[in-house]
Coordinates of C-alpha atoms in Angstrom, one line a residue:
X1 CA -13.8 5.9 -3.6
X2 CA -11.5 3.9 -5.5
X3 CA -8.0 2.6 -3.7
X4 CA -4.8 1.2 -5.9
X5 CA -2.7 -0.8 -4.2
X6 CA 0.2 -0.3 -5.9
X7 CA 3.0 -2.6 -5.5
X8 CA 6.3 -4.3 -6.4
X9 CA 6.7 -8.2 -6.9
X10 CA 4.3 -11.0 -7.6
X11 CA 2.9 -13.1 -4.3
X12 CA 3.9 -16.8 -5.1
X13 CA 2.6 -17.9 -1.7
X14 CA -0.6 -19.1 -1.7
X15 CA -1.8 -18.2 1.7
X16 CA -1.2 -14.7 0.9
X17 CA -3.2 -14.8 -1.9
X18 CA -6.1 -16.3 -0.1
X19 CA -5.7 -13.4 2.7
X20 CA -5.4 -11.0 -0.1
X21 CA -8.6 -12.2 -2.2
X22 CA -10.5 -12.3 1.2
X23 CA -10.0 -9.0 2.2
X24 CA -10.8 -7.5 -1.6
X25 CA -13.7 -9.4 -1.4
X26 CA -14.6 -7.9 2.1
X27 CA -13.5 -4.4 0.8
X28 CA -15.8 -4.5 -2.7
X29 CA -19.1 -3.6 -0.7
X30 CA -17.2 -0.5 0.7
X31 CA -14.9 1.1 -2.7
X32 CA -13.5 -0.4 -5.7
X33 CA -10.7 -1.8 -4.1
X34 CA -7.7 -2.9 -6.8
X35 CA -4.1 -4.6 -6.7
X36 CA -1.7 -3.4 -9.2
X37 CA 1.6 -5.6 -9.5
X38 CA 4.7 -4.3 -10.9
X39 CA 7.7 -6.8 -12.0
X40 CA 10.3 -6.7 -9.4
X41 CA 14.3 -6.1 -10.3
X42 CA 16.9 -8.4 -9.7
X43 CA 19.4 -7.4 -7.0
X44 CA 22.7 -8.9 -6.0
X45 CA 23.0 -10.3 -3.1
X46 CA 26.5 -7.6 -2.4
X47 CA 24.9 -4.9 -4.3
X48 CA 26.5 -1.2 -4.0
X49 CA 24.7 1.9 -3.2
X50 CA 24.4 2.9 -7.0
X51 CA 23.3 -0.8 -8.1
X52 CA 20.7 -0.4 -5.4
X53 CA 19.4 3.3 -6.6
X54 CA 19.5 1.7 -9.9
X55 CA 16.7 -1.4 -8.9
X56 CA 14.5 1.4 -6.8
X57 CA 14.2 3.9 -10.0
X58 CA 13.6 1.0 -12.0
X59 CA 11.0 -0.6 -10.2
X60 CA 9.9 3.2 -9.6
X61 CA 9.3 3.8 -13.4
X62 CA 7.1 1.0 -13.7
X63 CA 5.1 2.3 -10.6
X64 CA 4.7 5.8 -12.2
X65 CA 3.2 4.1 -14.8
X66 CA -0.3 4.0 -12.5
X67 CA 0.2 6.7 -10.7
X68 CA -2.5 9.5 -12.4
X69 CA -1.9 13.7 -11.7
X70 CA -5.0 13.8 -9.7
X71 CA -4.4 10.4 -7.2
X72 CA -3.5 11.1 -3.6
X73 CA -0.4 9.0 -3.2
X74 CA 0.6 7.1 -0.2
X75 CA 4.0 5.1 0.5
X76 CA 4.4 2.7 2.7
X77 CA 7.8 3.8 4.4
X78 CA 9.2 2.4 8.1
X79 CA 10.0 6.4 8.6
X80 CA 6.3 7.9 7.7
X81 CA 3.9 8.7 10.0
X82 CA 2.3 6.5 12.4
X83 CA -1.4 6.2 13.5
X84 CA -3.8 3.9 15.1
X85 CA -6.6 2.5 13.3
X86 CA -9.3 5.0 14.1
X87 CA -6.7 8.0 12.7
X88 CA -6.1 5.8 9.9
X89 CA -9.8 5.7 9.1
X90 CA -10.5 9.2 9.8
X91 CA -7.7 10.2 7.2
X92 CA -9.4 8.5 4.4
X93 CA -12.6 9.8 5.1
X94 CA -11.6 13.2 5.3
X95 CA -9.5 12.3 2.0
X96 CA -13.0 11.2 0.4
X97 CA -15.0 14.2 2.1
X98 CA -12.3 17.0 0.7
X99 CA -12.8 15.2 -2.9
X100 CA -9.5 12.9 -3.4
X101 CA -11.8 10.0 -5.7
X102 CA -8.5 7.9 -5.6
X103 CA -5.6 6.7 -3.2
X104 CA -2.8 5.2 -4.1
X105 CA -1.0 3.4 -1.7
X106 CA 2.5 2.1 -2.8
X107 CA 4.3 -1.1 -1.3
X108 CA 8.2 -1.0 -2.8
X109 CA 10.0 -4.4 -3.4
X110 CA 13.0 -5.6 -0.7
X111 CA 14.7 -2.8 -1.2
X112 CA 12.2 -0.1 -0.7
X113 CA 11.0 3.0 -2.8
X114 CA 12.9 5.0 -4.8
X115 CA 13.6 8.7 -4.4
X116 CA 11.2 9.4 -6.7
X117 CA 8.4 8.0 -5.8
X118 CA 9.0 9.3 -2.3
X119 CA 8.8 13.3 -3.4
X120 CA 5.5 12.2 -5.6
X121 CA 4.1 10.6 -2.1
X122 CA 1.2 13.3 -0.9
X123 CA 1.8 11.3 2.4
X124 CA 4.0 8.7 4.1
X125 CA 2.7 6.2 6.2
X126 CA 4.3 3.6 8.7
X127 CA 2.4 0.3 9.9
X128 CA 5.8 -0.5 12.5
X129 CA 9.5 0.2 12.5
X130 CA 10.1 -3.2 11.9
X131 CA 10.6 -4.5 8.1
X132 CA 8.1 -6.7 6.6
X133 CA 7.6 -9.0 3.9
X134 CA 6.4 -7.0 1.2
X135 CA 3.9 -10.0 0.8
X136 CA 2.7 -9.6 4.1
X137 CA 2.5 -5.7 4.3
X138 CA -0.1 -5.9 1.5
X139 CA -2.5 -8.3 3.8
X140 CA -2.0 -6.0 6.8
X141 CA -2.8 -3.2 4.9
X142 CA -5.6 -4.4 3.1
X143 CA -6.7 -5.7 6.4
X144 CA -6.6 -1.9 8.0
X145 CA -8.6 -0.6 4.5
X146 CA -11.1 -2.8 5.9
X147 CA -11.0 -2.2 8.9
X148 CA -11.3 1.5 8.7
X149 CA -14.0 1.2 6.4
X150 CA -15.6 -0.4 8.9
X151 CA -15.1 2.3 11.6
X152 CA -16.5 5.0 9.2
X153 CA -19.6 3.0 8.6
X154 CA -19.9 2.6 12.6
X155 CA -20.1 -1.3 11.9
X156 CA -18.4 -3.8 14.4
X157 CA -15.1 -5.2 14.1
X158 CA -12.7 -6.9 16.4
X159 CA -11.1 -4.5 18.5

């Protein structure tokens, strides 16, 4: 199985890199596992509603750019579906069993995903209704990749 994380913004913090080279590490035994980063648009602090459409199909555009016909696409949206980790595991599987080679999970920038990107999305998943750091939403969800590899293989992980 091969899994893009695709997503918007470079990760200046250190720590987050660390958590994020950790967990691809921990992932490689399991699927090729990789991080795509897209450059992130400038936004206004007092942006309007068009200026802000404007940044999302921007940022959008240069996601499509790894998106390929045949990937199963997942966004990353406070509104999409939510599920504990065992569903979450159970979904890829059954994405791998029914032939989908590669996911795509998408992480927008501050402002979220744009439009477009949303009607592509084969599926739209929620970790929580509250907002995180895009930073930090790629460590959680590389951590639940992991972890739900690890429930497929019936290996132990903290519960």
């Amino acid at each position: 199985m091969n899994i893009k994380i695709l997503c918007v913004g470079k990760i200046k913090e250190k720590f987050y890199r660390d958590a994020i080279d950790e967990y691809l590490k921990r992932l490689s035994k399991y699927a090729s596992v990789s991080v795509i980063e897209v450059s992130d648009e400038k936004t206004s602090e007092n942006a309007s509603d068009t200026e802000i459409d404007i940044v999302k199909q921007k940022e959008g555009e240069r996601i499509f750019k790894h998106i390929n016909e045949r990937d199963f696409v997942v966004a990353l949206v406070i509104l999409g579906k939510q599920m504990d980790s065992v569903s979450f595991s159970k979904y890829i599987e059954n994405l791998g069993i029914s032939g989908r080679s590669t996911i795509d999970f998408v992480i927008g920038g501050s402002l979220g995903l744009s439009d477009d990107i949303l009607k592509r999305a084969d599926f739209q998943i929620s970790f929580s209704k509250m907002t995180f750091p895009h930073q930090l939403m790629r460590v959680v969800l590389l951590e639940q990749i992991y972890r739900g590899m690890r429930i497929m293989k019936n290996e132990p992980y903290h519960k």
